[in-house]
């Protein structure tokens, strides 16, 4: 079971490396049970991609720099009925699209507090893994 999961993760990493030859890729286990990778593509200097893998979920978070200190963030979370290394079905997909200006998540009074908190948590997670990447001399061109 662990061997199958290891092979799956290695295939994903290999695919990422081929597709991102001009990218800085930072991988960590400290962020999620199954790992995470932060991709800073030098060809697309205004984009940052964070892929996170858990036992029964995966997510892709894309940060697009629109202006200095202004970002559009698109996050997609997929949840599965079984661990991803077994035969699984996607049972739920959740998408978040939000805007960050001058290091502050733009809030709306129309959103409930739980949704606002989920959005803030996503942004804090991006900041956390970017700081960890900087400590390892990766993605140095990105700062919030």
mmCIF file of N, CA and C in Angstrom:
data_model
loop_
_atom_site.group_PDB
_atom_site.id
_atom_site.type_symbol
_atom_site.label_atom_id
_atom_site.label_comp_id
_atom_site.label_asym_id
_atom_site.label_seq_id
_atom_site.Cartn_x
_atom_site.Cartn_y
_atom_site.Cartn_z
ATOM 1 N N UNK A 1 0.826 -1.180 0.000
ATOM 2 C CA UNK A 1 0.000 0.000 0.000
ATOM 3 C C UNK A 1 0.879 1.256 0.000
ATOM 4 N N UNK A 2 1.871 1.311 0.862
ATOM 5 C CA UNK A 2 2.771 2.459 0.896
ATOM 6 C C UNK A 2 3.608 2.529 -0.372
ATOM 7 N N UNK A 3 3.966 1.357 -0.908
ATOM 8 C CA UNK A 3 4.762 1.324 -2.134
ATOM 9 C C UNK A 3 3.967 1.898 -3.301
ATOM 10 N N UNK A 4 2.689 1.562 -3.379
ATOM 11 C CA UNK A 4 1.835 2.083 -4.443
ATOM 12 C C UNK A 4 1.718 3.598 -4.318
ATOM 13 N N UNK A 5 1.542 4.076 -3.086
ATOM 14 C CA UNK A 5 1.441 5.510 -2.864
ATOM 15 C C UNK A 5 2.754 6.201 -3.232
ATOM 16 N N UNK A 6 3.868 5.598 -2.880
ATOM 17 C CA UNK A 6 5.174 6.156 -3.200
ATOM 18 C C UNK A 6 5.362 6.252 -4.711
ATOM 19 N N UNK A 7 4.952 5.227 -5.432
ATOM 20 C CA UNK A 7 5.048 5.239 -6.895
ATOM 21 C C UNK A 7 4.173 6.348 -7.471
ATOM 22 N N UNK A 8 2.953 6.494 -6.954
ATOM 23 C CA UNK A 8 2.040 7.535 -7.420
ATOM 24 C C UNK A 8 2.641 8.921 -7.203
ATOM 25 N N UNK A 9 3.189 9.153 -6.042
ATOM 26 C CA UNK A 9 3.793 10.457 -5.740
ATOM 27 C C UNK A 9 5.004 10.699 -6.630
ATOM 28 N N UNK A 10 5.829 9.672 -6.845
ATOM 29 C CA UNK A 10 6.992 9.827 -7.726
ATOM 30 C C UNK A 10 6.583 10.140 -9.163
ATOM 31 N N UNK A 11 5.512 9.526 -9.637
ATOM 32 C CA UNK A 11 5.018 9.817 -10.984
ATOM 33 C C UNK A 11 4.561 11.267 -11.068
ATOM 34 N N UNK A 12 3.832 11.728 -10.048
ATOM 35 C CA UNK A 12 3.382 13.118 -10.033
ATOM 36 C C UNK A 12 4.562 14.085 -10.014
ATOM 37 N N UNK A 13 5.567 13.765 -9.227
ATOM 38 C CA UNK A 13 6.750 14.619 -9.144
ATOM 39 C C UNK A 13 7.489 14.623 -10.482
ATOM 40 N N UNK A 14 7.666 13.446 -11.087
ATOM 41 C CA UNK A 14 8.346 13.345 -12.379
ATOM 42 C C UNK A 14 7.606 14.155 -13.439
ATOM 43 N N UNK A 15 6.277 14.020 -13.465
ATOM 44 C CA UNK A 15 5.462 14.779 -14.412
ATOM 45 C C UNK A 15 5.631 16.281 -14.185
ATOM 46 N N UNK A 16 5.658 16.683 -12.929
ATOM 47 C CA UNK A 16 5.835 18.102 -12.606
ATOM 48 C C UNK A 16 7.192 18.601 -13.056
ATOM 49 N N UNK A 17 8.223 17.791 -12.868
ATOM 50 C CA UNK A 17 9.568 18.209 -13.255
ATOM 51 C C UNK A 17 9.696 18.372 -14.760
ATOM 52 N N UNK A 18 9.101 17.466 -15.522
ATOM 53 C CA UNK A 18 9.164 17.564 -16.980
ATOM 54 C C UNK A 18 8.397 18.796 -17.450
ATOM 55 N N UNK A 19 7.229 19.002 -16.898
ATOM 56 C CA UNK A 19 6.404 20.139 -17.302
ATOM 57 C C UNK A 19 6.911 21.466 -16.777
ATOM 58 N N UNK A 20 7.799 21.445 -15.790
ATOM 59 C CA UNK A 20 8.259 22.678 -15.166
ATOM 60 C C UNK A 20 9.777 22.752 -15.140
ATOM 61 N N UNK A 21 10.402 22.529 -16.291
ATOM 62 C CA UNK A 21 11.864 22.532 -16.337
ATOM 63 C C UNK A 21 12.446 23.888 -15.974
ATOM 64 N N UNK A 22 11.705 24.958 -16.205
ATOM 65 C CA UNK A 22 12.163 26.300 -15.868
ATOM 66 C C UNK A 22 11.516 26.793 -14.584
ATOM 67 N N UNK A 23 11.261 25.899 -13.681
ATOM 68 C CA UNK A 23 10.567 26.271 -12.450
ATOM 69 C C UNK A 23 11.386 25.886 -11.233
ATOM 70 N N UNK A 24 11.153 26.630 -10.179
ATOM 71 C CA UNK A 24 11.687 26.294 -8.868
ATOM 72 C C UNK A 24 10.612 25.451 -8.192
ATOM 73 N N UNK A 25 10.926 24.237 -7.798
ATOM 74 C CA UNK A 25 9.941 23.364 -7.161
ATOM 75 C C UNK A 25 10.421 23.045 -5.761
ATOM 76 N N UNK A 26 9.559 23.337 -4.795
ATOM 77 C CA UNK A 26 9.876 23.071 -3.400
ATOM 78 C C UNK A 26 8.880 22.045 -2.882
ATOM 79 N N UNK A 27 9.393 20.934 -2.364
ATOM 80 C CA UNK A 27 8.547 19.873 -1.820
ATOM 81 C C UNK A 27 8.744 19.789 -0.321
ATOM 82 N N UNK A 28 7.658 19.513 0.393
ATOM 83 C CA UNK A 28 7.743 19.410 1.845
ATOM 84 C C UNK A 28 6.742 18.393 2.364
ATOM 85 N N UNK A 29 7.080 17.759 3.446
ATOM 86 C CA UNK A 29 6.169 16.851 4.143
ATOM 87 C C UNK A 29 5.577 17.535 5.375
ATOM 88 N N UNK A 30 6.121 18.682 5.757
ATOM 89 C CA UNK A 30 5.678 19.330 6.989
ATOM 90 C C UNK A 30 4.304 19.962 6.852
ATOM 91 N N UNK A 31 3.860 20.153 5.635
ATOM 92 C CA UNK A 31 2.624 20.887 5.398
ATOM 93 C C UNK A 31 1.387 20.001 5.376
ATOM 94 N N UNK A 32 1.535 18.763 4.932
ATOM 95 C CA UNK A 32 0.402 17.856 4.779
ATOM 96 C C UNK A 32 0.886 16.430 4.980
ATOM 97 N N UNK A 33 -0.029 15.539 5.314
ATOM 98 C CA UNK A 33 0.352 14.158 5.598
ATOM 99 C C UNK A 33 1.032 13.486 4.420
ATOM 100 N N UNK A 34 0.602 13.772 3.207
ATOM 101 C CA UNK A 34 1.171 13.129 2.022
ATOM 102 C C UNK A 34 2.133 14.032 1.272
ATOM 103 N N UNK A 35 2.216 15.283 1.648
ATOM 104 C CA UNK A 35 3.184 16.173 1.035
ATOM 105 C C UNK A 35 2.561 17.326 0.277
ATOM 106 N N UNK A 36 3.422 18.254 -0.086
ATOM 107 C CA UNK A 36 3.007 19.432 -0.839
ATOM 108 C C UNK A 36 4.164 19.862 -1.723
ATOM 109 N N UNK A 37 3.821 20.519 -2.818
ATOM 110 C CA UNK A 37 4.857 21.073 -3.678
ATOM 111 C C UNK A 37 4.450 22.478 -4.088
ATOM 112 N N UNK A 38 5.423 23.354 -4.042
ATOM 113 C CA UNK A 38 5.244 24.741 -4.440
ATOM 114 C C UNK A 38 6.023 24.928 -5.733
ATOM 115 N N UNK A 39 5.357 25.436 -6.770
ATOM 116 C CA UNK A 39 5.984 25.585 -8.082
ATOM 117 C C UNK A 39 6.026 27.066 -8.453
ATOM 118 N N UNK A 40 7.229 27.572 -8.629
ATOM 119 C CA UNK A 40 7.452 28.954 -9.061
ATOM 120 C C UNK A 40 8.046 28.891 -10.457
ATOM 121 N N UNK A 41 7.237 29.108 -11.461
ATOM 122 C CA UNK A 41 7.671 28.999 -12.853
ATOM 123 C C UNK A 41 8.254 30.330 -13.306
ATOM 124 N N UNK A 42 9.502 30.313 -13.752
ATOM 125 C CA UNK A 42 10.154 31.550 -14.175
ATOM 126 C C UNK A 42 9.600 32.082 -15.487
ATOM 127 N N UNK A 43 9.006 31.221 -16.310
ATOM 128 C CA UNK A 43 8.390 31.684 -17.551
ATOM 129 C C UNK A 43 7.094 32.432 -17.258
ATOM 130 N N UNK A 44 6.428 32.032 -16.185
ATOM 131 C CA UNK A 44 5.186 32.689 -15.770
ATOM 132 C C UNK A 44 5.446 33.329 -14.414
ATOM 133 N N UNK A 45 6.219 34.394 -14.420
ATOM 134 C CA UNK A 45 6.667 34.983 -13.156
ATOM 135 C C UNK A 45 5.535 35.577 -12.330
ATOM 136 N N UNK A 46 4.363 35.717 -12.919
ATOM 137 C CA UNK A 46 3.235 36.243 -12.156
ATOM 138 C C UNK A 46 2.365 35.135 -11.560
ATOM 139 N N UNK A 47 2.773 33.859 -11.698
ATOM 140 C CA UNK A 47 1.989 32.739 -11.166
ATOM 141 C C UNK A 47 2.788 31.901 -10.183
ATOM 142 N N UNK A 48 2.095 31.461 -9.159
ATOM 143 C CA UNK A 48 2.646 30.562 -8.150
ATOM 144 C C UNK A 48 1.618 29.450 -7.970
ATOM 145 N N UNK A 49 2.054 28.190 -7.963
ATOM 146 C CA UNK A 49 1.123 27.065 -7.825
ATOM 147 C C UNK A 49 1.527 26.237 -6.616
ATOM 148 N N UNK A 50 0.546 25.906 -5.798
ATOM 149 C CA UNK A 50 0.758 25.057 -4.631
ATOM 150 C C UNK A 50 -0.142 23.839 -4.768
ATOM 151 N N UNK A 51 0.466 22.650 -4.825
ATOM 152 C CA UNK A 51 -0.280 21.390 -4.849
ATOM 153 C C UNK A 51 -0.103 20.723 -3.496
ATOM 154 N N UNK A 52 -1.213 20.320 -2.888
ATOM 155 C CA UNK A 52 -1.177 19.679 -1.574
ATOM 156 C C UNK A 52 -1.894 18.343 -1.689
ATOM 157 N N UNK A 53 -1.290 17.311 -1.085
ATOM 158 C CA UNK A 53 -1.865 15.972 -1.137
ATOM 159 C C UNK A 53 -2.073 15.463 0.275
ATOM 160 N N UNK A 54 -3.276 14.996 0.560
ATOM 161 C CA UNK A 54 -3.574 14.347 1.825
ATOM 162 C C UNK A 54 -3.999 12.924 1.538
ATOM 163 N N UNK A 55 -4.352 12.207 2.562
ATOM 164 C CA UNK A 55 -4.726 10.809 2.346
ATOM 165 C C UNK A 55 -6.002 10.695 1.521
ATOM 166 N N UNK A 56 -6.975 11.564 1.784
ATOM 167 C CA UNK A 56 -8.244 11.487 1.061
ATOM 168 C C UNK A 56 -8.613 12.806 0.387
ATOM 169 N N UNK A 57 -7.626 13.653 0.092
ATOM 170 C CA UNK A 57 -7.910 14.895 -0.615
ATOM 171 C C UNK A 57 -6.683 15.333 -1.413
ATOM 172 N N UNK A 58 -6.929 16.205 -2.353
ATOM 173 C CA UNK A 58 -5.843 16.883 -3.062
ATOM 174 C C UNK A 58 -6.318 18.301 -3.340
ATOM 175 N N UNK A 59 -5.373 19.198 -3.474
ATOM 176 C CA UNK A 59 -5.754 20.569 -3.786
ATOM 177 C C UNK A 59 -4.733 21.198 -4.713
ATOM 178 N N UNK A 60 -5.213 22.136 -5.482
ATOM 179 C CA UNK A 60 -4.349 22.940 -6.341
ATOM 180 C C UNK A 60 -4.729 24.391 -6.091
ATOM 181 N N UNK A 61 -3.740 25.152 -5.664
ATOM 182 C CA UNK A 61 -3.960 26.561 -5.359
ATOM 183 C C UNK A 61 -3.071 27.368 -6.299
ATOM 184 N N UNK A 62 -3.683 28.257 -7.063
ATOM 185 C CA UNK A 62 -2.929 29.095 -7.995
ATOM 186 C C UNK A 62 -3.044 30.547 -7.544
ATOM 187 N N UNK A 63 -1.880 31.191 -7.419
ATOM 188 C CA UNK A 63 -1.815 32.603 -7.059
ATOM 189 C C UNK A 63 -1.367 33.360 -8.301
ATOM 190 N N UNK A 64 -2.130 34.364 -8.696
ATOM 191 C CA UNK A 64 -1.799 35.168 -9.866
ATOM 192 C C UNK A 64 -1.610 36.612 -9.418
ATOM 193 N N UNK A 65 -0.412 37.118 -9.679
ATOM 194 C CA UNK A 65 -0.096 38.499 -9.298
ATOM 195 C C UNK A 65 -0.696 39.424 -10.347
ATOM 196 N N UNK A 66 -1.634 40.280 -9.933
ATOM 197 C CA UNK A 66 -2.243 41.208 -10.882
ATOM 198 C C UNK A 66 -1.514 42.546 -10.897
ATOM 199 N N UNK A 67 -1.099 43.021 -9.734
ATOM 200 C CA UNK A 67 -0.280 44.228 -9.583
ATOM 201 C C UNK A 67 0.625 43.978 -8.389
ATOM 202 N N UNK A 68 1.533 44.890 -8.138
ATOM 203 C CA UNK A 68 2.388 44.744 -6.967
ATOM 204 C C UNK A 68 1.512 44.678 -5.721
ATOM 205 N N UNK A 69 1.686 43.648 -4.938
ATOM 206 C CA UNK A 69 0.954 43.413 -3.686
ATOM 207 C C UNK A 69 -0.542 43.149 -3.882
ATOM 208 N N UNK A 70 -0.966 42.813 -5.088
ATOM 209 C CA UNK A 70 -2.354 42.448 -5.351
ATOM 210 C C UNK A 70 -2.378 41.092 -6.047
ATOM 211 N N UNK A 71 -3.212 40.170 -5.541
ATOM 212 C CA UNK A 71 -3.208 38.793 -6.031
ATOM 213 C C UNK A 71 -4.626 38.255 -6.169
ATOM 214 N N UNK A 72 -4.846 37.488 -7.226
ATOM 215 C CA UNK A 72 -6.054 36.676 -7.358
ATOM 216 C C UNK A 72 -5.659 35.266 -6.955
ATOM 217 N N UNK A 73 -6.464 34.634 -6.131
ATOM 218 C CA UNK A 73 -6.152 33.280 -5.678
ATOM 219 C C UNK A 73 -7.307 32.361 -6.051
ATOM 220 N N UNK A 74 -6.956 31.277 -6.749
ATOM 221 C CA UNK A 74 -7.924 30.258 -7.157
ATOM 222 C C UNK A 74 -7.511 28.957 -6.470
ATOM 223 N N UNK A 75 -8.403 28.410 -5.670
ATOM 224 C CA UNK A 75 -8.089 27.181 -4.937
ATOM 225 C C UNK A 75 -9.166 26.141 -5.217
ATOM 226 N N UNK A 76 -8.716 24.928 -5.551
ATOM 227 C CA UNK A 76 -9.649 23.819 -5.787
ATOM 228 C C UNK A 76 -9.253 22.665 -4.880
ATOM 229 N N UNK A 77 -10.209 22.185 -4.123
ATOM 230 C CA UNK A 77 -10.000 21.058 -3.220
ATOM 231 C C UNK A 77 -10.886 19.908 -3.677
ATOM 232 N N UNK A 78 -10.284 18.734 -3.871
ATOM 233 C CA UNK A 78 -11.018 17.524 -4.234
ATOM 234 C C UNK A 78 -10.938 16.541 -3.077
ATOM 235 N N UNK A 79 -12.086 15.982 -2.716
ATOM 236 C CA UNK A 79 -12.160 15.024 -1.613
ATOM 237 C C UNK A 79 -12.618 13.678 -2.167
ATOM 238 N N UNK A 80 -12.031 12.598 -1.629
ATOM 239 C CA UNK A 80 -12.266 11.250 -2.143
ATOM 240 C C UNK A 80 -12.847 10.347 -1.063
ATOM 241 N N UNK A 81 -13.514 9.283 -1.503
ATOM 242 C CA UNK A 81 -14.138 8.366 -0.551
ATOM 243 C C UNK A 81 -13.144 7.399 0.079
ATOM 244 N N UNK A 82 -12.012 7.160 -0.561
ATOM 245 C CA UNK A 82 -10.969 6.264 -0.054
ATOM 246 C C UNK A 82 -9.623 6.958 -0.204
ATOM 247 N N UNK A 83 -8.596 6.457 0.449
ATOM 248 C CA UNK A 83 -7.264 7.037 0.249
ATOM 249 C C UNK A 83 -6.888 7.061 -1.230
ATOM 250 N N UNK A 84 -6.152 8.100 -1.635
ATOM 251 C CA UNK A 84 -5.895 8.315 -3.061
ATOM 252 C C UNK A 84 -5.045 7.238 -3.710
ATOM 253 N N UNK A 85 -4.352 6.442 -2.918
ATOM 254 C CA UNK A 85 -3.532 5.383 -3.515
ATOM 255 C C UNK A 85 -4.329 4.098 -3.719
ATOM 256 N N UNK A 86 -5.594 4.094 -3.322
ATOM 257 C CA UNK A 86 -6.480 2.963 -3.597
ATOM 258 C C UNK A 86 -7.432 3.387 -4.715
ATOM 259 N N UNK A 87 -8.287 2.471 -5.129
ATOM 260 C CA UNK A 87 -9.286 2.832 -6.127
ATOM 261 C C UNK A 87 -10.297 3.745 -5.435
ATOM 262 N N UNK A 88 -10.419 4.946 -5.936
ATOM 263 C CA UNK A 88 -11.225 5.943 -5.240
ATOM 264 C C UNK A 88 -12.176 6.637 -6.203
ATOM 265 N N UNK A 89 -13.152 7.325 -5.604
ATOM 266 C CA UNK A 89 -14.068 8.180 -6.355
ATOM 267 C C UNK A 89 -14.005 9.574 -5.759
ATOM 268 N N UNK A 90 -14.049 10.567 -6.620
ATOM 269 C CA UNK A 90 -14.131 11.939 -6.132
ATOM 270 C C UNK A 90 -15.554 12.153 -5.642
ATOM 271 N N UNK A 91 -15.700 12.566 -4.398
ATOM 272 C CA UNK A 91 -17.048 12.749 -3.872
ATOM 273 C C UNK A 91 -17.427 14.215 -3.680
ATOM 274 N N UNK A 92 -16.424 15.102 -3.698
ATOM 275 C CA UNK A 92 -16.733 16.517 -3.507
ATOM 276 C C UNK A 92 -15.589 17.366 -4.048
ATOM 277 N N UNK A 93 -15.935 18.420 -4.756
ATOM 278 C CA UNK A 93 -14.957 19.424 -5.180
ATOM 279 C C UNK A 93 -15.425 20.773 -4.661
ATOM 280 N N UNK A 94 -14.495 21.515 -4.082
ATOM 281 C CA UNK A 94 -14.808 22.838 -3.553
ATOM 282 C C UNK A 94 -13.837 23.826 -4.188
ATOM 283 N N UNK A 95 -14.375 24.904 -4.731
ATOM 284 C CA UNK A 95 -13.550 25.938 -5.358
ATOM 285 C C UNK A 95 -13.677 27.245 -4.589
ATOM 286 N N UNK A 96 -12.557 27.904 -4.414
ATOM 287 C CA UNK A 96 -12.521 29.227 -3.798
ATOM 288 C C UNK A 96 -11.801 30.160 -4.765
ATOM 289 N N UNK A 97 -12.351 31.327 -4.991
ATOM 290 C CA UNK A 97 -11.690 32.385 -5.747
ATOM 291 C C UNK A 97 -11.792 33.641 -4.903
ATOM 292 N N UNK A 98 -10.638 34.237 -4.600
ATOM 293 C CA UNK A 98 -10.671 35.450 -3.783
ATOM 294 C C UNK A 98 -9.502 36.350 -4.130
ATOM 295 N N UNK A 99 -9.507 37.528 -3.558
ATOM 296 C CA UNK A 99 -8.561 38.574 -3.909
ATOM 297 C C UNK A 99 -7.827 39.037 -2.659
ATOM 298 N N UNK A 100 -6.524 39.264 -2.801
ATOM 299 C CA UNK A 100 -5.692 39.771 -1.707
ATOM 300 C C UNK A 100 -5.088 41.093 -2.166
ATOM 301 N N UNK A 101 -5.217 42.097 -1.327
ATOM 302 C CA UNK A 101 -4.655 43.410 -1.634
ATOM 303 C C UNK A 101 -3.856 43.893 -0.436
ATOM 304 N N UNK A 102 -2.587 44.235 -0.662
ATOM 305 C CA UNK A 102 -1.699 44.715 0.405
ATOM 306 C C UNK A 102 -1.708 43.787 1.616
ATOM 307 N N UNK A 103 -1.574 42.501 1.348
ATOM 308 C CA UNK A 103 -1.479 41.458 2.372
ATOM 309 C C UNK A 103 -2.764 41.264 3.183
ATOM 310 N N UNK A 104 -3.877 41.763 2.690
ATOM 311 C CA UNK A 104 -5.161 41.596 3.364
ATOM 312 C C UNK A 104 -6.146 40.921 2.417
ATOM 313 N N UNK A 105 -6.816 39.896 2.915
ATOM 314 C CA UNK A 105 -7.861 39.240 2.130
ATOM 315 C C UNK A 105 -9.048 40.194 2.072
ATOM 316 N N UNK A 106 -9.520 40.473 0.868
ATOM 317 C CA UNK A 106 -10.673 41.351 0.707
ATOM 318 C C UNK A 106 -11.904 40.566 1.139
ATOM 319 N N UNK A 107 -12.601 41.098 2.120
ATOM 320 C CA UNK A 107 -13.759 40.406 2.683
ATOM 321 C C UNK A 107 -15.056 41.031 2.187
ATOM 322 N N UNK A 108 -16.091 40.275 2.304
ATOM 323 C CA UNK A 108 -17.422 40.758 1.968
ATOM 324 C C UNK A 108 -18.344 40.468 3.138
ATOM 325 N N UNK A 109 -19.182 41.423 3.462
ATOM 326 C CA UNK A 109 -20.137 41.204 4.550
ATOM 327 C C UNK A 109 -21.187 40.173 4.155
ATOM 328 N N UNK A 110 -21.261 39.862 2.865
ATOM 329 C CA UNK A 110 -22.226 38.866 2.398
ATOM 330 C C UNK A 110 -21.794 37.439 2.717
ATOM 331 N N UNK A 111 -20.495 37.237 2.980
ATOM 332 C CA UNK A 111 -19.995 35.901 3.282
ATOM 333 C C UNK A 111 -20.131 35.616 4.767
ATOM 334 N N UNK A 112 -20.457 34.370 5.088
ATOM 335 C CA UNK A 112 -20.528 34.033 6.509
ATOM 336 C C UNK A 112 -19.119 33.920 7.087
ATOM 337 N N UNK A 113 -19.029 33.938 8.396
ATOM 338 C CA UNK A 113 -17.724 33.965 9.065
ATOM 339 C C UNK A 113 -16.916 32.690 8.799
ATOM 340 N N UNK A 114 -17.576 31.539 8.654
ATOM 341 C CA UNK A 114 -16.853 30.293 8.374
ATOM 342 C C UNK A 114 -16.164 30.339 7.009
ATOM 343 N N UNK A 115 -16.842 30.867 6.013
ATOM 344 C CA UNK A 115 -16.253 30.972 4.677
ATOM 345 C C UNK A 115 -15.106 31.986 4.673
ATOM 346 N N UNK A 116 -15.311 33.121 5.332
ATOM 347 C CA UNK A 116 -14.223 34.100 5.445
ATOM 348 C C UNK A 116 -13.013 33.484 6.130
ATOM 349 N N UNK A 117 -13.236 32.680 7.168
ATOM 350 C CA UNK A 117 -12.126 32.049 7.887
ATOM 351 C C UNK A 117 -11.419 31.019 7.007
ATOM 352 N N UNK A 118 -12.174 30.256 6.223
ATOM 353 C CA UNK A 118 -11.567 29.270 5.316
ATOM 354 C C UNK A 118 -10.666 29.969 4.301
ATOM 355 N N UNK A 119 -11.115 31.087 3.777
ATOM 356 C CA UNK A 119 -10.318 31.842 2.808
ATOM 357 C C UNK A 119 -9.046 32.370 3.460
ATOM 358 N N UNK A 120 -9.164 32.906 4.661
ATOM 359 C CA UNK A 120 -7.978 33.406 5.378
ATOM 360 C C UNK A 120 -7.002 32.269 5.677
ATOM 361 N N UNK A 121 -7.528 31.093 6.008
ATOM 362 C CA UNK A 121 -6.664 29.939 6.283
ATOM 363 C C UNK A 121 -5.895 29.506 5.033
ATOM 364 N N UNK A 122 -6.549 29.542 3.883
ATOM 365 C CA UNK A 122 -5.868 29.204 2.629
ATOM 366 C C UNK A 122 -4.717 30.177 2.397
ATOM 367 N N UNK A 123 -4.974 31.456 2.578
ATOM 368 C CA UNK A 123 -3.932 32.466 2.363
ATOM 369 C C UNK A 123 -2.781 32.288 3.356
ATOM 370 N N UNK A 124 -3.093 32.019 4.612
ATOM 371 C CA UNK A 124 -2.041 31.785 5.616
ATOM 372 C C UNK A 124 -1.210 30.556 5.254
ATOM 373 N N UNK A 125 -1.853 29.531 4.717
ATOM 374 C CA UNK A 125 -1.136 28.319 4.306
ATOM 375 C C UNK A 125 -0.155 28.623 3.179
ATOM 376 N N UNK A 126 -0.585 29.438 2.225
ATOM 377 C CA UNK A 126 0.307 29.824 1.127
ATOM 378 C C UNK A 126 1.508 30.579 1.684
ATOM 379 N N UNK A 127 1.257 31.507 2.585
ATOM 380 C CA UNK A 127 2.350 32.274 3.188
ATOM 381 C C UNK A 127 3.308 31.361 3.956
ATOM 382 N N UNK A 128 2.751 30.407 4.695
ATOM 383 C CA UNK A 128 3.564 29.489 5.502
ATOM 384 C C UNK A 128 4.503 28.662 4.624
ATOM 385 N N UNK A 129 3.979 28.067 3.567
ATOM 386 C CA UNK A 129 4.834 27.222 2.730
ATOM 387 C C UNK A 129 5.810 28.065 1.912
ATOM 388 N N UNK A 130 5.434 29.291 1.544
ATOM 389 C CA UNK A 130 6.371 30.163 0.842
ATOM 390 C C UNK A 130 7.527 30.553 1.764
ATOM 391 N N UNK A 131 7.239 30.823 3.024
ATOM 392 C CA UNK A 131 8.308 31.118 3.990
ATOM 393 C C UNK A 131 9.252 29.931 4.143
ATOM 394 N N UNK A 132 8.681 28.731 4.195
ATOM 395 C CA UNK A 132 9.497 27.520 4.299
ATOM 396 C C UNK A 132 10.361 27.340 3.044
ATOM 397 N N UNK A 133 9.792 27.654 1.887
ATOM 398 C CA UNK A 133 10.562 27.572 0.639
ATOM 399 C C UNK A 133 11.715 28.578 0.657
ATOM 400 N N UNK A 134 11.457 29.779 1.144
ATOM 401 C CA UNK A 134 12.516 30.797 1.226
ATOM 402 C C UNK A 134 13.648 30.337 2.133
ATOM 403 N N UNK A 135 13.318 29.681 3.237
ATOM 404 C CA UNK A 135 14.348 29.160 4.139
ATOM 405 C C UNK A 135 15.235 28.139 3.431
ATOM 406 N N UNK A 136 14.670 27.468 2.419
ATOM 407 C CA UNK A 136 15.413 26.476 1.640
ATOM 408 C C UNK A 136 15.901 27.042 0.305
ATOM 409 N N UNK A 137 15.914 28.363 0.203
ATOM 410 C CA UNK A 137 16.438 29.066 -0.988
ATOM 411 C C UNK A 137 15.671 28.730 -2.268
ATOM 412 N N UNK A 138 14.365 28.586 -2.153
ATOM 413 C CA UNK A 138 13.500 28.325 -3.307
ATOM 414 C C UNK A 138 12.475 29.455 -3.428
ATOM 415 N N UNK A 139 12.025 29.701 -4.639
ATOM 416 C CA UNK A 139 10.971 30.688 -4.922
ATOM 417 C C UNK A 139 11.288 32.064 -4.338
ATOM 418 N N UNK A 140 12.536 32.457 -4.393
ATOM 419 C CA UNK A 140 12.950 33.716 -3.773
ATOM 420 C C UNK A 140 12.384 34.947 -4.481
ATOM 421 N N UNK A 141 11.917 34.793 -5.705
ATOM 422 C CA UNK A 141 11.355 35.931 -6.429
ATOM 423 C C UNK A 141 9.953 36.294 -5.938
ATOM 424 N N UNK A 142 9.358 35.427 -5.126
ATOM 425 C CA UNK A 142 8.003 35.670 -4.635
ATOM 426 C C UNK A 142 8.021 36.185 -3.207
ATOM 427 N N UNK A 143 7.325 37.283 -2.975
ATOM 428 C CA UNK A 143 7.120 37.846 -1.632
ATOM 429 C C UNK A 143 5.705 38.403 -1.582
ATOM 430 N N UNK A 144 5.049 38.216 -0.461
ATOM 431 C CA UNK A 144 3.721 38.826 -0.290
ATOM 432 C C UNK A 144 3.866 40.125 0.456
#
